[in-house]
PDB file of C-alpha atoms in Angstrom:
ATOM      1  CA  UNK S  71     201.287   9.093  63.420  1.00  0.00           C
ATOM      2  CA  UNK S  72     202.167   8.445  66.709  1.00  0.00           C
ATOM      3  CA  UNK S  73     201.039   8.670  70.040  1.00  0.00           C
ATOM      4  CA  UNK S  74     202.864  11.149  72.241  1.00  0.00           C
ATOM      5  CA  UNK S  75     202.458  12.124  76.248  1.00  0.00           C
ATOM      6  CA  UNK S  76     203.761  15.732  77.535  1.00  0.00           C
ATOM      7  CA  UNK S  77     205.265  13.632  81.017  1.00  0.00           C
ATOM      8  CA  UNK S  78     203.526  17.042  83.482  1.00  0.00           C
ATOM      9  CA  UNK S  79     200.769  16.806  82.295  1.00  0.00           C
ATOM     10  CA  UNK S  80     200.183  14.110  84.698  1.00  0.00           C
ATOM     11  CA  UNK S  81     201.265  16.394  87.610  1.00  0.00           C
ATOM     12  CA  UNK S  82     203.832  13.762  89.076  1.00  0.00           C
ATOM     13  CA  UNK S  83     207.459  13.439  89.444  1.00  0.00           C
ATOM     14  CA  UNK S  84     208.750  12.583  85.962  1.00  0.00           C
ATOM     15  CA  UNK S  85     210.449   9.065  87.172  1.00  0.00           C
ATOM     16  CA  UNK S  86     206.691   8.061  88.335  1.00  0.00           C
ATOM     17  CA  UNK S  87     204.923  10.099  84.984  1.00  0.00           C
ATOM     18  CA  UNK S  88     207.197   8.259  82.532  1.00  0.00           C
ATOM     19  CA  UNK S  89     206.178   4.756  83.244  1.00  0.00           C
ATOM     20  CA  UNK S  90     202.591   6.035  83.665  1.00  0.00           C
ATOM     21  CA  UNK S  91     203.029   7.648  79.438  1.00  0.00           C
ATOM     22  CA  UNK S  92     203.490   4.024  79.183  1.00  0.00           C
ATOM     23  CA  UNK S  93     200.894   2.805  81.197  1.00  0.00           C
ATOM     24  CA  UNK S  94     198.346   5.179  79.320  1.00  0.00           C
ATOM     25  CA  UNK S  95     198.713   4.206  75.841  1.00  0.00           C
ATOM     26  CA  UNK S  96     201.350   6.498  74.538  1.00  0.00           C
ATOM     27  CA  UNK S  97     204.479   5.520  72.325  1.00  0.00           C
ATOM     28  CA  UNK S  98     206.503   9.211  73.297  1.00  0.00           C
ATOM     29  CA  UNK S  99     206.688  11.408  75.012  1.00  0.00           C
ATOM     30  CA  UNK S 100     207.522  15.451  75.700  1.00  0.00           C
ATOM     31  CA  UNK S 101     209.446  16.418  78.896  1.00  0.00           C
ATOM     32  CA  UNK S 102     210.109  20.223  79.899  1.00  0.00           C
ATOM     33  CA  UNK S 103     213.745  21.491  80.526  1.00  0.00           C
ATOM     34  CA  UNK S 104     213.135  23.235  83.547  1.00  0.00           C
ATOM     35  CA  UNK S 105     209.815  22.782  85.952  1.00  0.00           C
ATOM     36  CA  UNK S 106     209.171  21.461  89.451  1.00  0.00           C
ATOM     37  CA  UNK S 107     210.276  18.196  88.262  1.00  0.00           C
ATOM     38  CA  UNK S 108     213.957  18.703  86.682  1.00  0.00           C
ATOM     39  CA  UNK S 109     215.839  21.050  85.768  1.00  0.00           C
ATOM     40  CA  UNK S 110     218.349  20.720  82.853  1.00  0.00           C
ATOM     41  CA  UNK S 111     220.199  23.674  82.896  1.00  0.00           C
ATOM     42  CA  UNK S 112     221.517  22.818  86.297  1.00  0.00           C
ATOM     43  CA  UNK S 113     221.263  19.396  87.251  1.00  0.00           C
ATOM     44  CA  UNK S 114     223.938  16.814  86.377  1.00  0.00           C
ATOM     45  CA  UNK S 115     223.778  14.692  83.388  1.00  0.00           C
ATOM     46  CA  UNK S 116     223.568  11.517  85.924  1.00  0.00           C
ATOM     47  CA  UNK S 117     219.656  12.694  86.508  1.00  0.00           C
ATOM     48  CA  UNK S 118     219.458  13.471  82.955  1.00  0.00           C
ATOM     49  CA  UNK S 119     221.063   9.712  82.426  1.00  0.00           C
ATOM     50  CA  UNK S 120     218.538   7.780  84.602  1.00  0.00           C
ATOM     51  CA  UNK S 121     215.488   9.820  82.836  1.00  0.00           C
ATOM     52  CA  UNK S 122     216.489   8.445  79.963  1.00  0.00           C
ATOM     53  CA  UNK S 123     217.413   4.860  81.132  1.00  0.00           C
ATOM     54  CA  UNK S 124     213.592   4.741  82.150  1.00  0.00           C
ATOM     55  CA  UNK S 125     212.127   5.792  78.926  1.00  0.00           C
ATOM     56  CA  UNK S 126     213.856   2.706  77.390  1.00  0.00           C
ATOM     57  CA  UNK S 127     213.584   0.884  79.837  1.00  0.00           C
ATOM     58  CA  UNK S 128     209.209   1.450  79.099  1.00  0.00           C
ATOM     59  CA  UNK S 129     209.705   1.359  75.205  1.00  0.00           C
ATOM     60  CA  UNK S 130     209.214   5.055  75.435  1.00  0.00           C
ATOM     61  CA  UNK S 131     211.333   7.522  72.500  1.00  0.00           C
ATOM     62  CA  UNK S 132     211.582  11.317  73.746  1.00  0.00           C
ATOM     63  CA  UNK S 133     209.382  13.371  70.809  1.00  0.00           C
ATOM     64  CA  UNK S 134     211.088  16.471  72.046  1.00  0.00           C
ATOM     65  CA  UNK S 135     212.216  18.825  74.964  1.00  0.00           C
ATOM     66  CA  UNK S 136     210.187  21.727  75.527  1.00  0.00           C
ATOM     67  CA  UNK S 137     212.714  24.924  76.394  1.00  0.00           C
ATOM     68  CA  UNK S 138     209.608  27.338  77.823  1.00  0.00           C
ATOM     69  CA  UNK S 139     210.798  29.311  80.548  1.00  0.00           C
ATOM     70  CA  UNK S 140     208.107  32.046  81.131  1.00  0.00           C
ATOM     71  CA  UNK S 141     208.542  35.075  80.111  1.00  0.00           C
ATOM     72  CA  UNK S 142     207.986  36.807  76.609  1.00  0.00           C
ATOM     73  CA  UNK S 143     210.416  34.508  74.990  1.00  0.00           C
ATOM     74  CA  UNK S 144     212.569  36.306  72.848  1.00  0.00           C
ATOM     75  CA  UNK S 145     210.542  39.580  71.942  1.00  0.00           C
ATOM     76  CA  UNK S 146     210.946  40.985  74.853  1.00  0.00           C
ATOM     77  CA  UNK S 147     213.754  42.214  75.733  1.00  0.00           C
ATOM     78  CA  UNK S 148     214.847  42.504  71.887  1.00  0.00           C
ATOM     79  CA  UNK S 149     216.925  39.751  71.386  1.00  0.00           C
ATOM     80  CA  UNK S 150     216.767  37.994  74.898  1.00  0.00           C
ATOM     81  CA  UNK S 151     220.403  36.991  74.889  1.00  0.00           C
ATOM     82  CA  UNK S 152     220.048  35.469  78.340  1.00  0.00           C
ATOM     83  CA  UNK S 153     217.549  33.145  76.399  1.00  0.00           C
ATOM     84  CA  UNK S 154     219.551  32.543  73.940  1.00  0.00           C
ATOM     85  CA  UNK S 155     222.028  31.018  75.958  1.00  0.00           C
ATOM     86  CA  UNK S 156     220.004  29.257  78.280  1.00  0.00           C
ATOM     87  CA  UNK S 157     218.278  27.712  74.291  1.00  0.00           C
ATOM     88  CA  UNK S 158     221.595  26.718  73.239  1.00  0.00           C
ATOM     89  CA  UNK S 159     222.770  24.858  76.676  1.00  0.00           C
ATOM     90  CA  UNK S 160     219.015  23.458  76.820  1.00  0.00           C
ATOM     91  CA  UNK S 161     219.386  21.739  73.066  1.00  0.00           C
ATOM     92  CA  UNK S 162     223.137  20.244  74.429  1.00  0.00           C
ATOM     93  CA  UNK S 163     221.442  18.729  76.905  1.00  0.00           C
ATOM     94  CA  UNK S 164     218.708  18.235  74.810  1.00  0.00           C
ATOM     95  CA  UNK S 165     221.133  15.793  72.805  1.00  0.00           C
ATOM     96  CA  UNK S 166     221.236  12.999  75.547  1.00  0.00           C
ATOM     97  CA  UNK S 167     217.684  12.316  74.743  1.00  0.00           C
ATOM     98  CA  UNK S 168     217.588  11.935  71.228  1.00  0.00           C
ATOM     99  CA  UNK S 169     215.451  14.381  70.105  1.00  0.00           C
ATOM    100  CA  UNK S 170     216.297  17.019  67.607  1.00  0.00           C
ATOM    101  CA  UNK S 171     213.397  18.559  68.113  1.00  0.00           C
ATOM    102  CA  UNK S 172     212.871  21.567  70.883  1.00  0.00           C
ATOM    103  CA  UNK S 173     209.685  23.829  71.362  1.00  0.00           C
ATOM    104  CA  UNK S 174     208.561  27.349  72.624  1.00  0.00           C
ATOM    105  CA  UNK S 175     206.403  30.073  72.872  1.00  0.00           C
ATOM    106  CA  UNK S 176     208.589  33.114  71.631  1.00  0.00           C
ATOM    107  CA  UNK S 177     207.271  35.254  72.542  1.00  0.00           C
ATOM    108  CA  UNK S 178     203.963  37.716  70.659  1.00  0.00           C
ATOM    109  CA  UNK S 179     205.848  38.736  66.725  1.00  0.00           C
ATOM    110  CA  UNK S 180     204.733  42.430  65.372  1.00  0.00           C
ATOM    111  CA  UNK S 181     201.962  42.017  63.270  1.00  0.00           C
ATOM    112  CA  UNK S 182     203.961  45.760  61.631  1.00  0.00           C
ATOM    113  CA  UNK S 183     206.810  44.015  59.595  1.00  0.00           C
ATOM    114  CA  UNK S 184     208.142  47.404  59.312  1.00  0.00           C
ATOM    115  CA  UNK S 185     209.073  47.884  62.416  1.00  0.00           C
ATOM    116  CA  UNK S 186     212.799  47.347  64.182  1.00  0.00           C
ATOM    117  CA  UNK S 187     211.087  45.101  66.852  1.00  0.00           C
ATOM    118  CA  UNK S 188     209.986  42.882  63.512  1.00  0.00           C
ATOM    119  CA  UNK S 189     213.503  42.088  62.398  1.00  0.00           C
ATOM    120  CA  UNK S 190     214.862  42.670  65.724  1.00  0.00           C
ATOM    121  CA  UNK S 191     212.799  38.467  66.060  1.00  0.00           C
ATOM    122  CA  UNK S 192     214.117  37.641  62.722  1.00  0.00           C
ATOM    123  CA  UNK S 193     217.277  38.187  63.331  1.00  0.00           C
ATOM    124  CA  UNK S 194     217.370  36.310  66.910  1.00  0.00           C
ATOM    125  CA  UNK S 195     215.699  33.149  65.329  1.00  0.00           C
ATOM    126  CA  UNK S 196     218.889  33.376  62.230  1.00  0.00           C
ATOM    127  CA  UNK S 197     221.213  32.846  65.351  1.00  0.00           C
ATOM    128  CA  UNK S 198     218.760  30.962  67.512  1.00  0.00           C
ATOM    129  CA  UNK S 199     218.690  28.908  63.912  1.00  0.00           C
ATOM    130  CA  UNK S 200     222.659  28.466  63.976  1.00  0.00           C
ATOM    131  CA  UNK S 201     222.573  27.046  67.053  1.00  0.00           C
ATOM    132  CA  UNK S 202     220.059  24.469  66.594  1.00  0.00           C
ATOM    133  CA  UNK S 203     222.280  24.012  63.636  1.00  0.00           C
ATOM    134  CA  UNK S 204     225.528  23.248  65.600  1.00  0.00           C
ATOM    135  CA  UNK S 205     223.427  21.342  68.091  1.00  0.00           C
ATOM    136  CA  UNK S 206     221.747  18.501  65.501  1.00  0.00           C
ATOM    137  CA  UNK S 207     218.624  20.591  66.400  1.00  0.00           C
ATOM    138  CA  UNK S 208     214.981  22.031  65.013  1.00  0.00           C
ATOM    139  CA  UNK S 209     213.715  25.243  66.921  1.00  0.00           C
ATOM    140  CA  UNK S 210     209.949  24.553  66.733  1.00  0.00           C
ATOM    141  CA  UNK S 211     207.966  27.637  67.186  1.00  0.00           C
ATOM    142  CA  UNK S 212     204.243  26.629  69.314  1.00  0.00           C
ATOM    143  CA  UNK S 213     201.090  28.350  67.666  1.00  0.00           C
ATOM    144  CA  UNK S 214     198.642  30.128  68.899  1.00  0.00           C
ATOM    145  CA  UNK S 215     199.886  34.183  70.105  1.00  0.00           C
ATOM    146  CA  UNK S 216     200.064  34.747  65.728  1.00  0.00           C
ATOM    147  CA  UNK S 217     197.809  33.839  63.073  1.00  0.00           C
ATOM    148  CA  UNK S 218     198.436  31.097  61.042  1.00  0.00           C
ATOM    149  CA  UNK S 219     199.136  34.154  58.168  1.00  0.00           C
ATOM    150  CA  UNK S 220     201.532  35.541  60.510  1.00  0.00           C
ATOM    151  CA  UNK S 221     203.710  32.755  62.057  1.00  0.00           C
ATOM    152  CA  UNK S 222     203.882  31.208  57.631  1.00  0.00           C
ATOM    153  CA  UNK S 223     205.514  35.386  56.832  1.00  0.00           C
ATOM    154  CA  UNK S 224     207.445  35.088  60.138  1.00  0.00           C
ATOM    155  CA  UNK S 225     209.013  31.810  59.001  1.00  0.00           C
ATOM    156  CA  UNK S 226     209.106  32.435  54.766  1.00  0.00           C
ATOM    157  CA  UNK S 227     211.095  35.742  56.312  1.00  0.00           C
ATOM    158  CA  UNK S 228     213.378  33.899  58.947  1.00  0.00           C
ATOM    159  CA  UNK S 229     214.250  31.301  56.478  1.00  0.00           C
ATOM    160  CA  UNK S 230     215.844  28.517  58.373  1.00  0.00           C
ATOM    161  CA  UNK S 231     215.837  25.260  57.401  1.00  0.00           C
ATOM    162  CA  UNK S 232     216.140  24.882  61.333  1.00  0.00           C
ATOM    163  CA  UNK S 233     213.320  27.122  62.415  1.00  0.00           C
ATOM    164  CA  UNK S 234     209.816  25.294  62.150  1.00  0.00           C
ATOM    165  CA  UNK S 235     206.901  24.573  63.476  1.00  0.00           C
ATOM    166  CA  UNK S 236     205.019  23.031  66.658  1.00  0.00           C
ATOM    167  CA  UNK S 237     201.345  22.845  65.482  1.00  0.00           C
ATOM    168  CA  UNK S 238     199.094  23.238  68.018  1.00  0.00           C
ATOM    169  CA  UNK S 239     195.508  23.200  66.775  1.00  0.00           C
ATOM    170  CA  UNK S 240     193.726  24.236  70.458  1.00  0.00           C
ATOM    171  CA  UNK S 241     196.043  27.455  70.574  1.00  0.00           C
ATOM    172  CA  UNK S 242     194.569  28.750  67.180  1.00  0.00           C
ATOM    173  CA  UNK S 243     191.043  27.123  67.968  1.00  0.00           C
ATOM    174  CA  UNK S 244     191.143  29.265  71.224  1.00  0.00           C
ATOM    175  CA  UNK S 245     192.874  32.161  70.920  1.00  0.00           C
ATOM    176  CA  UNK S 246     192.405  33.160  66.831  1.00  0.00           C
ATOM    177  CA  UNK S 247     189.574  31.513  66.430  1.00  0.00           C
ATOM    178  CA  UNK S 248     191.331  29.941  63.726  1.00  0.00           C
ATOM    179  CA  UNK S 249     191.118  26.715  61.756  1.00  0.00           C
ATOM    180  CA  UNK S 250     193.071  24.539  62.450  1.00  0.00           C
ATOM    181  CA  UNK S 251     193.328  21.961  59.504  1.00  0.00           C
ATOM    182  CA  UNK S 252     193.845  25.447  56.882  1.00  0.00           C
ATOM    183  CA  UNK S 253     196.753  26.137  59.124  1.00  0.00           C
ATOM    184  CA  UNK S 254     198.461  22.425  58.550  1.00  0.00           C
ATOM    185  CA  UNK S 255     197.810  23.133  54.735  1.00  0.00           C
ATOM    186  CA  UNK S 256     199.415  27.147  54.935  1.00  0.00           C
ATOM    187  CA  UNK S 257     202.507  26.027  57.867  1.00  0.00           C
ATOM    188  CA  UNK S 258     202.636  21.748  56.433  1.00  0.00           C
ATOM    189  CA  UNK S 259     206.439  22.289  54.802  1.00  0.00           C
ATOM    190  CA  UNK S 260     207.830  23.418  58.191  1.00  0.00           C
ATOM    191  CA  UNK S 261     205.872  21.849  61.055  1.00  0.00           C
ATOM    192  CA  UNK S 262     207.704  19.162  63.125  1.00  0.00           C
ATOM    193  CA  UNK S 263     206.146  18.737  65.794  1.00  0.00           C
ATOM    194  CA  UNK S 264     202.559  18.963  66.926  1.00  0.00           C
ATOM    195  CA  UNK S 265     200.004  19.565  69.996  1.00  0.00           C
ATOM    196  CA  UNK S 266     197.464  17.360  70.728  1.00  0.00           C
ATOM    197  CA  UNK S 267     194.679  19.326  72.515  1.00  0.00           C
ATOM    198  CA  UNK S 268     191.023  21.164  72.167  1.00  0.00           C
ATOM    199  CA  UNK S 269     189.565  23.707  73.332  1.00  0.00           C
ATOM    200  CA  UNK S 270     186.678  26.513  72.655  1.00  0.00           C
ATOM    201  CA  UNK S 271     186.654  29.863  71.529  1.00  0.00           C
ATOM    202  CA  UNK S 272     184.110  32.522  74.169  1.00  0.00           C
ATOM    203  CA  UNK S 273     185.004  35.599  72.231  1.00  0.00           C
ATOM    204  CA  UNK S 274     186.927  37.355  70.170  1.00  0.00           C
ATOM    205  CA  UNK S 275     190.391  38.906  72.012  1.00  0.00           C
ATOM    206  CA  UNK S 276     193.554  40.284  71.302  1.00  0.00           C
ATOM    207  CA  UNK S 277     195.849  37.641  71.653  1.00  0.00           C
ATOM    208  CA  UNK S 278     198.674  39.612  72.502  1.00  0.00           C
ATOM    209  CA  UNK S 279     197.315  40.614  75.563  1.00  0.00           C
ATOM    210  CA  UNK S 280     196.325  37.500  76.177  1.00  0.00           C
ATOM    211  CA  UNK S 281     200.068  36.597  75.899  1.00  0.00           C
ATOM    212  CA  UNK S 282     201.403  39.098  78.076  1.00  0.00           C
ATOM    213  CA  UNK S 283     198.753  38.548  80.761  1.00  0.00           C
ATOM    214  CA  UNK S 284     199.897  35.138  80.433  1.00  0.00           C
ATOM    215  CA  UNK S 285     204.002  36.123  80.566  1.00  0.00           C
ATOM    216  CA  UNK S 286     203.466  38.403  83.487  1.00  0.00           C
ATOM    217  CA  UNK S 287     201.164  36.350  85.714  1.00  0.00           C
ATOM    218  CA  UNK S 288     197.835  38.014  85.170  1.00  0.00           C
ATOM    219  CA  UNK S 289     195.753  36.233  82.629  1.00  0.00           C
ATOM    220  CA  UNK S 290     193.294  35.962  86.006  1.00  0.00           C
ATOM    221  CA  UNK S 291     192.842  40.283  86.284  1.00  0.00           C
ATOM    222  CA  UNK S 292     192.488  39.967  82.205  1.00  0.00           C
ATOM    223  CA  UNK S 293     189.556  37.142  82.674  1.00  0.00           C
ATOM    224  CA  UNK S 294     188.377  39.809  85.135  1.00  0.00           C
ATOM    225  CA  UNK S 295     188.494  42.645  82.728  1.00  0.00           C
ATOM    226  CA  UNK S 296     187.475  40.898  80.044  1.00  0.00           C
ATOM    227  CA  UNK S 297     185.401  37.845  80.550  1.00  0.00           C
ATOM    228  CA  UNK S 298     186.394  34.047  79.920  1.00  0.00           C
ATOM    229  CA  UNK S 299     187.495  33.938  76.716  1.00  0.00           C
ATOM    230  CA  UNK S 300     188.481  30.511  75.864  1.00  0.00           C
ATOM    231  CA  UNK S 301     188.695  27.260  77.371  1.00  0.00           C
ATOM    232  CA  UNK S 302     190.286  24.468  77.331  1.00  0.00           C
ATOM    233  CA  UNK S 303     188.391  21.037  76.832  1.00  0.00           C
ATOM    234  CA  UNK S 304     189.146  17.183  76.765  1.00  0.00           C
ATOM    235  CA  UNK S 305     190.383  15.837  73.432  1.00  0.00           C
ATOM    236  CA  UNK S 306     186.926  15.678  70.897  1.00  0.00           C
ATOM    237  CA  UNK S 307     184.457  17.795  72.764  1.00  0.00           C
ATOM    238  CA  UNK S 308     185.911  21.026  71.890  1.00  0.00           C
ATOM    239  CA  UNK S 309     185.570  22.997  68.123  1.00  0.00           C
ATOM    240  CA  UNK S 310     189.254  21.491  66.840  1.00  0.00           C
ATOM    241  CA  UNK S 311     187.430  18.892  63.526  1.00  0.00           C
ATOM    242  CA  UNK S 312     190.004  16.087  64.396  1.00  0.00           C
ATOM    243  CA  UNK S 313     189.111  14.129  60.969  1.00  0.00           C
ATOM    244  CA  UNK S 314     189.848  17.308  59.289  1.00  0.00           C
ATOM    245  CA  UNK S 315     193.235  18.412  61.295  1.00  0.00           C
ATOM    246  CA  UNK S 316     194.584  14.643  60.839  1.00  0.00           C
ATOM    247  CA  UNK S 317     193.672  14.212  57.355  1.00  0.00           C
ATOM    248  CA  UNK S 318     195.890  18.352  56.518  1.00  0.00           C
ATOM    249  CA  UNK S 319     198.721  16.883  58.640  1.00  0.00           C
ATOM    250  CA  UNK S 320     198.641  13.617  56.469  1.00  0.00           C
ATOM    251  CA  UNK S 321     198.366  15.190  52.739  1.00  0.00           C
ATOM    252  CA  UNK S 322     201.020  17.394  53.605  1.00  0.00           C
ATOM    253  CA  UNK S 323     203.219  14.468  54.638  1.00  0.00           C
ATOM    254  CA  UNK S 324     202.872  14.539  58.321  1.00  0.00           C
ATOM    255  CA  UNK S 325     203.912  11.623  59.737  1.00  0.00           C
ATOM    256  CA  UNK S 326     205.319  12.712  63.533  1.00  0.00           C
ATOM    257  CA  UNK S 327     204.067  12.989  66.906  1.00  0.00           C
ATOM    258  CA  UNK S 328     201.161  13.617  68.294  1.00  0.00           C
ATOM    259  CA  UNK S 329     202.072  14.829  71.815  1.00  0.00           C
ATOM    260  CA  UNK S 330     199.020  14.832  74.043  1.00  0.00           C
ATOM    261  CA  UNK S 331     198.971  17.675  76.602  1.00  0.00           C
ATOM    262  CA  UNK S 332     196.271  18.322  79.377  1.00  0.00           C
ATOM    263  CA  UNK S 333     197.302  21.920  80.850  1.00  0.00           C
ATOM    264  CA  UNK S 334     193.634  22.467  83.318  1.00  0.00           C
ATOM    265  CA  UNK S 335     191.047  20.210  84.429  1.00  0.00           C
ATOM    266  CA  UNK S 336     190.654  17.879  87.677  1.00  0.00           C
ATOM    267  CA  UNK S 337     191.547  14.783  86.518  1.00  0.00           C
ATOM    268  CA  UNK S 338     194.452  14.621  84.009  1.00  0.00           C
ATOM    269  CA  UNK S 339     195.251  11.107  83.903  1.00  0.00           C
ATOM    270  CA  UNK S 340     191.594  10.175  83.461  1.00  0.00           C
ATOM    271  CA  UNK S 341     191.346  13.118  80.153  1.00  0.00           C
ATOM    272  CA  UNK S 342     194.593  11.653  78.549  1.00  0.00           C
ATOM    273  CA  UNK S 343     193.340   7.936  79.491  1.00  0.00           C
ATOM    274  CA  UNK S 344     190.788   8.789  76.932  1.00  0.00           C
ATOM    275  CA  UNK S 345     192.767  11.587  75.013  1.00  0.00           C
ATOM    276  CA  UNK S 346     194.783   8.097  73.431  1.00  0.00           C
ATOM    277  CA  UNK S 347     191.336   5.932  73.240  1.00  0.00           C
ATOM    278  CA  UNK S 348     190.106   9.030  71.120  1.00  0.00           C
ATOM    279  CA  UNK S 349     193.335   9.452  68.538  1.00  0.00           C
ATOM    280  CA  UNK S 350     193.792   6.159  68.051  1.00  0.00           C
ATOM    281  CA  UNK S 351     190.541   6.092  66.932  1.00  0.00           C
ATOM    282  CA  UNK S 352     190.924   9.306  64.801  1.00  0.00           C
ATOM    283  CA  UNK S 353     193.959   7.889  63.064  1.00  0.00           C
ATOM    284  CA  UNK S 354     192.599   4.661  62.278  1.00  0.00           C
ATOM    285  CA  UNK S 355     190.387   6.500  60.201  1.00  0.00           C
ATOM    286  CA  UNK S 356     193.263   8.917  57.649  1.00  0.00           C
TER     287      UNK S 356
END
């Protein structure tokens, strides 16, 4: 397994963050398609080529591109044709980075498999899967809004080889209070990319309400109403059992990137540097 890093977690321009990722010990990087530092939908190809050259100069490959665009993903409005078109354009632009993985949150999938909305989500993912085939990509659904069992059923229903999973163990722990290693063993054949993040589950919550709050910019209000629900913490200090988790990834044959993501905290670079060393030590145990 290789160590990756989401460059935006360093909270600095990509031109500065990419070399720093190498200095901190990363083998690869993931970047956001749309962020304060880059917009793959509008920026000229020369800007993307310059970022690729910086990565190559520092011996880094692109583990994935993150195509999160905010809102409710593909679930609201149903089908979300604008999101599909932007995803297609991001897929095309990602060719320059020589990665075939696009990660994203797809929105909260309804639990009722007989509902019209569930059928629309399935059909939308098949449409995106067809675009992925055309562009030599895989769309990797990030874990969190659904239980591992629900996500597994969705992937079985979609039944498309270019729709996979971006495994985020912290999201599963924080929101679902799920066993991340057990999730790997269930979803193993679908996993094409992982995030390395840690967290603590504080109290049970409604995942739909949580992710709707994120999508609508009202998460602080939700916490004000419910109290603290979960907390992202430094790698190795949360409830993810990393030894079991990495062993599970090894069991299912995953040998790709463990891409460090740090979304909170006052000292991200320090946290990320420590995360690299923590992962190296854990990988040696596998």
